Amino acid sequence: MKYRRTFLAYGTVMILGLAALAPLAHSQGQATPMRVNPLGQDAYWIEGGVGSNAGAIIGKDGVIVIDAKQTPESGRGLLAEVAKLTTKPMTHVILTHSNLDHVDGLASFPKGLTIIAQENCKKQMENPRSNPQNIDLRDYLPTKIVKEKESLTISGVRVELLHFAPAHTSGDLIIYLPDQKIAFTGDITVTRLPYPLIHLEDNGSSEGWIESMKGIVALDADTFVPGHGGVQTKAELQNRLANTAARRAKIKELVAQGKSLDEIKTALGEPLTPAASRQGFASFTEVVYKELSKS
Ligand SMILES: [Zn+2]
């Protein structure tokens, strides 16, 4: 009997293990080990798993989590990492935007949390543009909406929530901690590509991106946590802003001269076909061209 029970137990563990792995096959990214990086003053950023970076700030009585990763497994992994930092409960989640690599992990979070997001982020979550994993977020829709600016104190932590303009998406929200001088900037500041990724399909905007970056670099912050990749300094963001603004101005000039998209790409030394790393999303040049030739 004992052998049999042990065998059954192993069998069950194996089946559960395989079931847990299965959804990863449908996700857009590969799981990497999760790593918790301290930022000082009880703030952390968490990379790895499947999906974007996340954040955690430990307050007097509870924890604020920023973004939720991409899969229920990674969402669970994120909560397990936070639980290693503190026994205080997670009470609030703040979302930088609606893309699935930032929100779908919510599905394994406890229900009844205060979930804060920009109003367009909520609308996009109610009607997801892409839902390959069939994630049901109806119990995890934002419960508190921010339009442009909101100053809150959550569990003793001062938090400023800022939406300057549509940028990466129309529902971007920047989470600024004035006492820690840290800003979580979501995918506005991702540097994986030479120029920003703007989702026109989520009503993002290259002009709004420039406005948002001006707002971000004007913050009294030293550390900027992007949606993907390592932390950035203000000088790095200022540099990216200047390069991108110059690129946009150049594209604008070429559009005004009546150049075609292919002619503009050639003039800028870009390949005519998009790189595979963009996962089918339009390049910055394609986005700006589309925006400027629309009117
Ligand atoms: Zn992302």
PDB file of C-alpha atoms and ligand atoms in Angstrom:
ATOM      1  CA  MET A   1       0.000   0.000   0.000  1.00  0.00           C
ATOM      2  CA  LYS A   2       2.758   2.341   0.968  1.00  0.00           C
ATOM      3  CA  TYR A   3       4.575   1.818  -2.337  1.00  0.00           C
ATOM      4  CA  ARG A   4       1.376   2.284  -4.234  1.00  0.00           C
ATOM      5  CA  ARG A   5       0.600   5.520  -2.437  1.00  0.00           C
ATOM      6  CA  THR A   6       4.107   6.837  -3.058  1.00  0.00           C
ATOM      7  CA  PHE A   7       3.797   5.914  -6.732  1.00  0.00           C
ATOM      8  CA  LEU A   8       0.439   7.674  -6.952  1.00  0.00           C
ATOM      9  CA  ALA A   9       1.844  10.728  -5.226  1.00  0.00           C
ATOM     10  CA  TYR A  10       4.764  10.923  -7.673  1.00  0.00           C
ATOM     11  CA  GLY A  11       2.422  10.372 -10.585  1.00  0.00           C
ATOM     12  CA  THR A  12       0.199  13.225  -9.408  1.00  0.00           C
ATOM     13  CA  VAL A  13       3.172  15.531  -8.934  1.00  0.00           C
ATOM     14  CA  MET A  14       4.398  14.736 -12.443  1.00  0.00           C
ATOM     15  CA  ILE A  15       1.006  15.380 -14.001  1.00  0.00           C
ATOM     16  CA  LEU A  16       0.621  18.648 -12.091  1.00  0.00           C
ATOM     17  CA  GLY A  17       4.146  19.576 -13.143  1.00  0.00           C
ATOM     18  CA  LEU A  18       3.368  19.003 -16.810  1.00  0.00           C
ATOM     19  CA  ALA A  19       0.074  20.879 -16.494  1.00  0.00           C
ATOM     20  CA  ALA A  20       1.952  23.836 -15.010  1.00  0.00           C
ATOM     21  CA  LEU A  21       4.421  23.874 -17.896  1.00  0.00           C
ATOM     22  CA  ALA A  22       1.816  23.580 -20.647  1.00  0.00           C
ATOM     23  CA  PRO A  23       0.666  27.242 -20.730  1.00  0.00           C
ATOM     24  CA  LEU A  24       4.254  28.388 -21.213  1.00  0.00           C
ATOM     25  CA  ALA A  25       4.202  26.873 -24.673  1.00  0.00           C
ATOM     26  CA  HIS A  26       1.535  29.431 -25.634  1.00  0.00           C
ATOM     27  CA  SER A  27       3.175  32.451 -24.056  1.00  0.00           C
ATOM     28  CA  GLN A  28       5.190  34.964 -26.023  1.00  0.00           C
ATOM     29  CA  GLY A  29       8.362  34.739 -23.973  1.00  0.00           C
ATOM     30  CA  GLN A  30      10.633  32.200 -22.362  1.00  0.00           C
ATOM     31  CA  ALA A  31      10.688  31.860 -18.594  1.00  0.00           C
ATOM     32  CA  THR A  32      13.968  32.928 -17.029  1.00  0.00           C
ATOM     33  CA  PRO A  33      14.871  32.690 -13.328  1.00  0.00           C
ATOM     34  CA  MET A  34      13.264  35.414 -11.246  1.00  0.00           C
ATOM     35  CA  ARG A  35      15.609  37.858  -9.591  1.00  0.00           C
ATOM     36  CA  VAL A  36      14.735  40.430  -6.952  1.00  0.00           C
ATOM     37  CA  ASN A  37      16.850  43.602  -7.114  1.00  0.00           C
ATOM     38  CA  PRO A  38      16.781  45.985  -4.136  1.00  0.00           C
ATOM     39  CA  LEU A  39      16.487  49.693  -4.921  1.00  0.00           C
ATOM     40  CA  GLY A  40      16.811  50.800  -1.289  1.00  0.00           C
ATOM     41  CA  GLN A  41      14.178  52.108   1.107  1.00  0.00           C
ATOM     42  CA  ASP A  42      12.015  48.970   0.854  1.00  0.00           C
ATOM     43  CA  ALA A  43      11.603  49.206  -2.912  1.00  0.00           C
ATOM     44  CA  TYR A  44      12.527  46.388  -5.299  1.00  0.00           C
ATOM     45  CA  TRP A  45      12.340  45.528  -8.963  1.00  0.00           C
ATOM     46  CA  ILE A  46      11.839  41.950 -10.026  1.00  0.00           C
ATOM     47  CA  GLU A  47      13.044  40.626 -13.369  1.00  0.00           C
ATOM     48  CA  GLY A  48      12.564  37.197 -14.886  1.00  0.00           C
ATOM     49  CA  GLY A  49       9.764  34.682 -15.128  1.00  0.00           C
ATOM     50  CA  VAL A  50       7.689  35.289 -18.251  1.00  0.00           C
ATOM     51  CA  GLY A  51       6.820  38.882 -19.051  1.00  0.00           C
ATOM     52  CA  SER A  52       7.942  42.309 -17.995  1.00  0.00           C
ATOM     53  CA  ASN A  53       9.765  43.636 -14.965  1.00  0.00           C
ATOM     54  CA  ALA A  54       7.669  44.083 -11.840  1.00  0.00           C
ATOM     55  CA  GLY A  55       8.100  46.244  -8.756  1.00  0.00           C
ATOM     56  CA  ALA A  56       7.382  45.867  -5.062  1.00  0.00           C
ATOM     57  CA  ILE A  57       7.323  48.521  -2.353  1.00  0.00           C
ATOM     58  CA  ILE A  58       6.900  47.438   1.233  1.00  0.00           C
ATOM     59  CA  GLY A  59       4.876  49.913   3.237  1.00  0.00           C
ATOM     60  CA  LYS A  60       3.950  50.117   6.925  1.00  0.00           C
ATOM     61  CA  ASP A  61       1.154  47.553   6.776  1.00  0.00           C
ATOM     62  CA  GLY A  62       1.189  46.163   3.267  1.00  0.00           C
ATOM     63  CA  VAL A  63       2.875  45.760  -0.065  1.00  0.00           C
ATOM     64  CA  ILE A  64       2.319  47.639  -3.324  1.00  0.00           C
ATOM     65  CA  VAL A  65       3.116  45.560  -6.411  1.00  0.00           C
ATOM     66  CA  ILE A  66       3.733  47.143  -9.807  1.00  0.00           C
ATOM     67  CA  ASP A  67       2.720  44.999 -12.825  1.00  0.00           C
ATOM     68  CA  ALA A  68       1.993  41.281 -12.663  1.00  0.00           C
ATOM     69  CA  LYS A  69       4.077  39.430 -15.318  1.00  0.00           C
ATOM     70  CA  GLN A  70       2.622  37.502 -18.238  1.00  0.00           C
ATOM     71  CA  THR A  71       1.428  34.079 -17.080  1.00  0.00           C
ATOM     72  CA  PRO A  72      -0.439  32.853 -14.011  1.00  0.00           C
ATOM     73  CA  GLU A  73       2.684  30.790 -13.174  1.00  0.00           C
ATOM     74  CA  SER A  74       4.914  33.859 -13.312  1.00  0.00           C
ATOM     75  CA  GLY A  75       2.350  35.889 -11.352  1.00  0.00           C
ATOM     76  CA  ARG A  76       2.478  33.200  -8.673  1.00  0.00           C
ATOM     77  CA  GLY A  77       6.277  33.193  -8.814  1.00  0.00           C
ATOM     78  CA  LEU A  78       6.305  36.969  -8.353  1.00  0.00           C
ATOM     79  CA  LEU A  79       4.097  36.718  -5.253  1.00  0.00           C
ATOM     80  CA  ALA A  80       6.357  33.960  -3.883  1.00  0.00           C
ATOM     81  CA  GLU A  81       9.367  36.278  -4.271  1.00  0.00           C
ATOM     82  CA  VAL A  82       7.530  39.125  -2.536  1.00  0.00           C
ATOM     83  CA  ALA A  83       6.544  36.749   0.290  1.00  0.00           C
ATOM     84  CA  LYS A  84      10.255  36.054   0.874  1.00  0.00           C
ATOM     85  CA  LEU A  85      10.786  39.805   1.483  1.00  0.00           C
ATOM     86  CA  THR A  86       7.976  40.365   3.977  1.00  0.00           C
ATOM     87  CA  THR A  87       5.042  38.717   5.701  1.00  0.00           C
ATOM     88  CA  LYS A  88       2.946  41.855   5.113  1.00  0.00           C
ATOM     89  CA  PRO A  89       0.040  41.298   2.717  1.00  0.00           C
ATOM     90  CA  MET A  90      -0.095  42.687  -0.794  1.00  0.00           C
ATOM     91  CA  THR A  91      -2.892  45.256  -0.806  1.00  0.00           C
ATOM     92  CA  HIS A  92      -2.378  47.286  -3.989  1.00  0.00           C
ATOM     93  CA  VAL A  93      -1.342  46.613  -7.568  1.00  0.00           C
ATOM     94  CA  ILE A  94      -0.474  49.479  -9.914  1.00  0.00           C
ATOM     95  CA  LEU A  95      -0.350  48.737 -13.646  1.00  0.00           C
ATOM     96  CA  THR A  96       1.958  50.622 -16.008  1.00  0.00           C
ATOM     97  CA  HIS A  97      -0.240  49.707 -19.034  1.00  0.00           C
ATOM     98  CA  SER A  98      -2.490  46.997 -20.456  1.00  0.00           C
ATOM     99  CA  ASN A  99      -0.095  44.818 -22.496  1.00  0.00           C
ATOM    100  CA  LEU A 100      -0.461  41.152 -21.613  1.00  0.00           C
ATOM    101  CA  ASP A 101       3.166  40.744 -20.561  1.00  0.00           C
ATOM    102  CA  HIS A 102       2.372  43.169 -17.703  1.00  0.00           C
ATOM    103  CA  VAL A 103      -1.148  42.153 -16.654  1.00  0.00           C
ATOM    104  CA  ASP A 104      -1.972  38.511 -17.426  1.00  0.00           C
ATOM    105  CA  GLY A 105      -0.167  37.210 -14.326  1.00  0.00           C
ATOM    106  CA  LEU A 106      -2.908  38.949 -12.291  1.00  0.00           C
ATOM    107  CA  ALA A 107      -5.011  35.819 -12.867  1.00  0.00           C
ATOM    108  CA  SER A 108      -3.170  34.053 -10.029  1.00  0.00           C
ATOM    109  CA  PHE A 109      -3.284  37.009  -7.621  1.00  0.00           C
ATOM    110  CA  PRO A 110      -5.720  36.962  -4.676  1.00  0.00           C
ATOM    111  CA  LYS A 111      -9.055  38.624  -5.376  1.00  0.00           C
ATOM    112  CA  GLY A 112     -10.175  41.848  -3.711  1.00  0.00           C
ATOM    113  CA  LEU A 113      -6.983  43.870  -4.189  1.00  0.00           C
ATOM    114  CA  THR A 114      -7.022  47.556  -5.005  1.00  0.00           C
ATOM    115  CA  ILE A 115      -5.869  47.633  -8.632  1.00  0.00           C
ATOM    116  CA  ILE A 116      -4.882  51.056  -9.947  1.00  0.00           C
ATOM    117  CA  ALA A 117      -4.484  51.957 -13.624  1.00  0.00           C
ATOM    118  CA  GLN A 118      -4.955  54.733 -16.138  1.00  0.00           C
ATOM    119  CA  GLU A 119      -8.508  54.832 -17.505  1.00  0.00           C
ATOM    120  CA  ASN A 120      -7.542  53.692 -21.032  1.00  0.00           C
ATOM    121  CA  CYS A 121      -5.603  50.787 -19.555  1.00  0.00           C
ATOM    122  CA  LYS A 122      -8.820  49.612 -17.921  1.00  0.00           C
ATOM    123  CA  LYS A 123     -10.736  49.906 -21.208  1.00  0.00           C
ATOM    124  CA  GLN A 124      -8.052  47.881 -23.004  1.00  0.00           C
ATOM    125  CA  MET A 125      -8.116  45.212 -20.286  1.00  0.00           C
ATOM    126  CA  GLU A 126     -11.887  44.938 -20.629  1.00  0.00           C
ATOM    127  CA  ASN A 127     -11.418  44.223 -24.346  1.00  0.00           C
ATOM    128  CA  PRO A 128      -7.990  42.626 -24.739  1.00  0.00           C
ATOM    129  CA  ARG A 129      -6.427  43.027 -28.184  1.00  0.00           C
ATOM    130  CA  SER A 130      -4.534  39.760 -27.736  1.00  0.00           C
ATOM    131  CA  ASN A 131      -5.362  36.921 -25.377  1.00  0.00           C
ATOM    132  CA  PRO A 132      -3.519  33.801 -26.569  1.00  0.00           C
ATOM    133  CA  GLN A 133      -3.697  32.146 -23.154  1.00  0.00           C
ATOM    134  CA  ASN A 134      -7.443  32.782 -22.714  1.00  0.00           C
ATOM    135  CA  ILE A 135      -6.826  34.577 -19.458  1.00  0.00           C
ATOM    136  CA  ASP A 136      -9.953  35.753 -17.656  1.00  0.00           C
ATOM    137  CA  LEU A 137      -9.197  39.046 -15.918  1.00  0.00           C
ATOM    138  CA  ARG A 138     -12.791  39.974 -15.099  1.00  0.00           C
ATOM    139  CA  ASP A 139     -12.023  39.717 -11.363  1.00  0.00           C
ATOM    140  CA  TYR A 140      -8.844  41.773 -11.795  1.00  0.00           C
ATOM    141  CA  LEU A 141      -9.987  44.869 -13.634  1.00  0.00           C
ATOM    142  CA  PRO A 142      -8.717  48.150 -12.192  1.00  0.00           C
ATOM    143  CA  THR A 143     -10.749  49.302  -9.190  1.00  0.00           C
ATOM    144  CA  LYS A 144      -9.206  52.766  -9.084  1.00  0.00           C
ATOM    145  CA  ILE A 145      -8.753  54.892 -12.171  1.00  0.00           C
ATOM    146  CA  VAL A 146      -6.255  57.663 -12.824  1.00  0.00           C
ATOM    147  CA  LYS A 147      -6.741  60.133 -15.665  1.00  0.00           C
ATOM    148  CA  GLU A 148      -3.675  62.361 -15.566  1.00  0.00           C
ATOM    149  CA  LYS A 149      -2.236  62.809 -12.117  1.00  0.00           C
ATOM    150  CA  GLU A 150      -2.907  61.483  -8.669  1.00  0.00           C
ATOM    151  CA  SER A 151      -0.934  61.784  -5.435  1.00  0.00           C
ATOM    152  CA  LEU A 152      -1.591  59.033  -2.919  1.00  0.00           C
ATOM    153  CA  THR A 153      -0.124  57.749   0.298  1.00  0.00           C
ATOM    154  CA  ILE A 154      -0.461  53.979   0.454  1.00  0.00           C
ATOM    155  CA  SER A 155       0.590  52.296   3.672  1.00  0.00           C
ATOM    156  CA  GLY A 156       2.803  55.286   4.467  1.00  0.00           C
ATOM    157  CA  VAL A 157       4.439  55.295   1.015  1.00  0.00           C
ATOM    158  CA  ARG A 158       4.036  58.478  -1.027  1.00  0.00           C
ATOM    159  CA  VAL A 159       3.161  57.591  -4.608  1.00  0.00           C
ATOM    160  CA  GLU A 160       2.606  59.936  -7.541  1.00  0.00           C
ATOM    161  CA  LEU A 161       0.828  58.490 -10.537  1.00  0.00           C
ATOM    162  CA  LEU A 162       1.356  60.337 -13.798  1.00  0.00           C
ATOM    163  CA  HIS A 163      -0.054  60.073 -17.290  1.00  0.00           C
ATOM    164  CA  PHE A 164       1.388  62.773 -19.532  1.00  0.00           C
ATOM    165  CA  ALA A 165       0.066  61.661 -22.941  1.00  0.00           C
ATOM    166  CA  PRO A 166      -0.542  58.518 -24.992  1.00  0.00           C
ATOM    167  CA  ALA A 167       2.954  57.090 -25.619  1.00  0.00           C
ATOM    168  CA  HIS A 168       3.680  53.322 -25.694  1.00  0.00           C
ATOM    169  CA  THR A 169      -0.108  52.915 -25.334  1.00  0.00           C
ATOM    170  CA  SER A 170      -2.874  55.407 -24.538  1.00  0.00           C
ATOM    171  CA  GLY A 171      -3.110  53.970 -21.016  1.00  0.00           C
ATOM    172  CA  ASP A 172       0.468  54.441 -19.788  1.00  0.00           C
ATOM    173  CA  LEU A 173       0.957  55.295 -16.128  1.00  0.00           C
ATOM    174  CA  ILE A 174       4.236  56.307 -14.501  1.00  0.00           C
ATOM    175  CA  ILE A 175       4.681  55.417 -10.846  1.00  0.00           C
ATOM    176  CA  TYR A 176       6.914  57.968  -9.142  1.00  0.00           C
ATOM    177  CA  LEU A 177       8.107  57.583  -5.557  1.00  0.00           C
ATOM    178  CA  PRO A 178       9.277  61.085  -4.566  1.00  0.00           C
ATOM    179  CA  ASP A 179      10.844  60.025  -1.237  1.00  0.00           C
ATOM    180  CA  GLN A 180      12.859  57.213  -2.829  1.00  0.00           C
ATOM    181  CA  LYS A 181      13.519  59.196  -6.033  1.00  0.00           C
ATOM    182  CA  ILE A 182      12.527  56.171  -8.102  1.00  0.00           C
ATOM    183  CA  ALA A 183      10.196  56.057 -11.109  1.00  0.00           C
ATOM    184  CA  PHE A 184       8.679  52.931 -12.655  1.00  0.00           C
ATOM    185  CA  THR A 185       8.213  53.966 -16.258  1.00  0.00           C
ATOM    186  CA  GLY A 186       6.760  50.857 -17.919  1.00  0.00           C
ATOM    187  CA  ASP A 187       7.481  50.307 -21.591  1.00  0.00           C
ATOM    188  CA  ILE A 188       7.904  53.997 -22.445  1.00  0.00           C
ATOM    189  CA  THR A 189      11.590  53.688 -21.609  1.00  0.00           C
ATOM    190  CA  VAL A 190      12.419  50.185 -22.895  1.00  0.00           C
ATOM    191  CA  THR A 191      15.772  50.218 -24.672  1.00  0.00           C
ATOM    192  CA  ARG A 192      15.663  46.771 -26.307  1.00  0.00           C
ATOM    193  CA  LEU A 193      15.167  48.497 -29.656  1.00  0.00           C
ATOM    194  CA  PRO A 194      17.109  51.548 -30.866  1.00  0.00           C
ATOM    195  CA  TYR A 195      13.909  53.633 -30.955  1.00  0.00           C
ATOM    196  CA  PRO A 196      10.725  53.328 -28.883  1.00  0.00           C
ATOM    197  CA  LEU A 197       8.037  50.762 -29.520  1.00  0.00           C
ATOM    198  CA  ILE A 198       4.742  52.578 -29.998  1.00  0.00           C
ATOM    199  CA  HIS A 199       1.562  50.501 -30.155  1.00  0.00           C
ATOM    200  CA  LEU A 200      -0.725  52.371 -32.560  1.00  0.00           C
ATOM    201  CA  GLU A 201      -3.068  49.393 -32.057  1.00  0.00           C
ATOM    202  CA  ASP A 202      -3.373  50.588 -28.435  1.00  0.00           C
ATOM    203  CA  ASN A 203      -3.622  54.247 -29.482  1.00  0.00           C
ATOM    204  CA  GLY A 204      -0.022  55.032 -28.580  1.00  0.00           C
ATOM    205  CA  SER A 205       1.649  58.100 -30.098  1.00  0.00           C
ATOM    206  CA  SER A 206       5.194  59.097 -31.042  1.00  0.00           C
ATOM    207  CA  GLU A 207       4.500  62.755 -30.284  1.00  0.00           C
ATOM    208  CA  GLY A 208       2.969  61.737 -26.954  1.00  0.00           C
ATOM    209  CA  TRP A 209       6.021  59.582 -26.289  1.00  0.00           C
ATOM    210  CA  ILE A 210       8.233  62.676 -26.565  1.00  0.00           C
ATOM    211  CA  GLU A 211       5.916  64.625 -24.262  1.00  0.00           C
ATOM    212  CA  SER A 212       5.887  61.743 -21.765  1.00  0.00           C
ATOM    213  CA  MET A 213       9.664  61.424 -21.799  1.00  0.00           C
ATOM    214  CA  LYS A 214      10.004  65.162 -21.167  1.00  0.00           C
ATOM    215  CA  GLY A 215       7.774  64.653 -18.135  1.00  0.00           C
ATOM    216  CA  ILE A 216       9.778  61.629 -16.980  1.00  0.00           C
ATOM    217  CA  VAL A 217      13.195  63.309 -17.190  1.00  0.00           C
ATOM    218  CA  ALA A 218      11.798  66.344 -15.354  1.00  0.00           C
ATOM    219  CA  LEU A 219      11.028  64.187 -12.298  1.00  0.00           C
ATOM    220  CA  ASP A 220      13.278  64.533  -9.286  1.00  0.00           C
ATOM    221  CA  ALA A 221      14.355  60.880  -9.575  1.00  0.00           C
ATOM    222  CA  ASP A 222      17.704  59.090  -9.866  1.00  0.00           C
ATOM    223  CA  THR A 223      16.560  55.581 -10.752  1.00  0.00           C
ATOM    224  CA  PHE A 224      14.195  54.684 -13.561  1.00  0.00           C
ATOM    225  CA  VAL A 225      12.874  51.128 -13.793  1.00  0.00           C
ATOM    226  CA  PRO A 226      11.771  50.232 -17.326  1.00  0.00           C
ATOM    227  CA  GLY A 227       9.253  47.562 -18.313  1.00  0.00           C
ATOM    228  CA  HIS A 228      12.081  45.436 -19.721  1.00  0.00           C
ATOM    229  CA  GLY A 229      15.833  45.491 -19.139  1.00  0.00           C
ATOM    230  CA  GLY A 230      17.925  47.010 -16.360  1.00  0.00           C
ATOM    231  CA  VAL A 231      17.461  50.269 -14.456  1.00  0.00           C
ATOM    232  CA  GLN A 232      18.342  53.510 -16.208  1.00  0.00           C
ATOM    233  CA  THR A 233      19.786  56.848 -15.187  1.00  0.00           C
ATOM    234  CA  LYS A 234      18.306  60.219 -16.052  1.00  0.00           C
ATOM    235  CA  ALA A 235      21.244  60.904 -18.410  1.00  0.00           C
ATOM    236  CA  GLU A 236      20.469  57.729 -20.368  1.00  0.00           C
ATOM    237  CA  LEU A 237      16.830  58.734 -20.721  1.00  0.00           C
ATOM    238  CA  GLN A 238      17.732  62.276 -21.745  1.00  0.00           C
ATOM    239  CA  ASN A 239      19.976  60.814 -24.410  1.00  0.00           C
ATOM    240  CA  ARG A 240      17.244  58.504 -25.683  1.00  0.00           C
ATOM    241  CA  LEU A 241      14.769  61.378 -25.729  1.00  0.00           C
ATOM    242  CA  ALA A 242      17.153  63.570 -27.743  1.00  0.00           C
ATOM    243  CA  ASN A 243      17.940  60.771 -30.237  1.00  0.00           C
ATOM    244  CA  THR A 244      14.300  59.874 -30.696  1.00  0.00           C
ATOM    245  CA  ALA A 245      13.164  63.492 -31.081  1.00  0.00           C
ATOM    246  CA  ALA A 246      15.860  64.010 -33.742  1.00  0.00           C
ATOM    247  CA  ARG A 247      14.811  60.819 -35.535  1.00  0.00           C
ATOM    248  CA  ARG A 248      11.163  61.863 -35.488  1.00  0.00           C
ATOM    249  CA  ALA A 249      12.033  65.326 -36.822  1.00  0.00           C
ATOM    250  CA  LYS A 250      14.019  63.740 -39.669  1.00  0.00           C
ATOM    251  CA  ILE A 251      11.131  61.403 -40.590  1.00  0.00           C
ATOM    252  CA  LYS A 252       8.757  64.380 -40.469  1.00  0.00           C
ATOM    253  CA  GLU A 253      11.000  66.305 -42.829  1.00  0.00           C
ATOM    254  CA  LEU A 254      11.130  63.383 -45.294  1.00  0.00           C
ATOM    255  CA  VAL A 255       7.354  62.902 -45.147  1.00  0.00           C
ATOM    256  CA  ALA A 256       6.946  66.629 -45.889  1.00  0.00           C
ATOM    257  CA  GLN A 257       9.165  66.146 -48.953  1.00  0.00           C
ATOM    258  CA  GLY A 258       6.679  63.535 -50.166  1.00  0.00           C
ATOM    259  CA  LYS A 259       9.007  60.547 -49.702  1.00  0.00           C
ATOM    260  CA  SER A 260       7.521  57.062 -49.539  1.00  0.00           C
ATOM    261  CA  LEU A 261       7.985  54.830 -46.492  1.00  0.00           C
ATOM    262  CA  ASP A 262      10.588  52.710 -48.298  1.00  0.00           C
ATOM    263  CA  GLU A 263      12.463  55.837 -49.405  1.00  0.00           C
ATOM    264  CA  ILE A 264      12.475  57.110 -45.832  1.00  0.00           C
ATOM    265  CA  LYS A 265      13.738  53.786 -44.476  1.00  0.00           C
ATOM    266  CA  THR A 266      16.480  53.736 -47.086  1.00  0.00           C
ATOM    267  CA  ALA A 267      17.448  57.336 -46.288  1.00  0.00           C
ATOM    268  CA  LEU A 268      17.700  56.398 -42.605  1.00  0.00           C
ATOM    269  CA  GLY A 269      19.706  53.252 -43.334  1.00  0.00           C
ATOM    270  CA  GLU A 270      17.004  50.893 -42.088  1.00  0.00           C
ATOM    271  CA  PRO A 271      16.075  47.506 -43.556  1.00  0.00           C
ATOM    272  CA  LEU A 272      12.856  47.586 -45.580  1.00  0.00           C
ATOM    273  CA  THR A 273      11.468  44.504 -43.842  1.00  0.00           C
ATOM    274  CA  PRO A 274      10.913  44.618 -40.088  1.00  0.00           C
ATOM    275  CA  ALA A 275      13.335  42.772 -37.826  1.00  0.00           C
ATOM    276  CA  ALA A 276      12.113  39.526 -36.252  1.00  0.00           C
ATOM    277  CA  SER A 277      12.863  40.927 -32.781  1.00  0.00           C
ATOM    278  CA  ARG A 278       9.881  43.254 -33.154  1.00  0.00           C
ATOM    279  CA  GLN A 279       7.391  40.362 -33.040  1.00  0.00           C
ATOM    280  CA  GLY A 280       5.428  41.831 -35.921  1.00  0.00           C
ATOM    281  CA  PHE A 281       5.039  45.274 -34.348  1.00  0.00           C
ATOM    282  CA  ALA A 282       5.623  48.357 -36.472  1.00  0.00           C
ATOM    283  CA  SER A 283       9.019  50.035 -36.198  1.00  0.00           C
ATOM    284  CA  PHE A 284       9.342  53.612 -34.961  1.00  0.00           C
ATOM    285  CA  THR A 285       9.790  54.856 -38.547  1.00  0.00           C
ATOM    286  CA  GLU A 286       6.677  52.970 -39.687  1.00  0.00           C
ATOM    287  CA  VAL A 287       4.689  54.405 -36.767  1.00  0.00           C
ATOM    288  CA  VAL A 288       5.744  58.011 -37.390  1.00  0.00           C
ATOM    289  CA  TYR A 289       5.160  57.665 -41.123  1.00  0.00           C
ATOM    290  CA  LYS A 290       1.680  56.305 -40.511  1.00  0.00           C
ATOM    291  CA  GLU A 291       0.857  59.085 -38.030  1.00  0.00           C
ATOM    292  CA  LEU A 292       2.080  61.871 -40.295  1.00  0.00           C
ATOM    293  CA  SER A 293       0.648  60.600 -43.560  1.00  0.00           C
ATOM    294  CA  LYS A 294      -2.780  60.045 -41.974  1.00  0.00           C
ATOM    295  CA  SER A 295      -3.836  63.679 -42.009  1.00  0.00           C
TER     296      SER A 295
HETATM  297 ZN    ZN B   1       6.139  44.997 -22.006  1.00  0.00          ZN
END
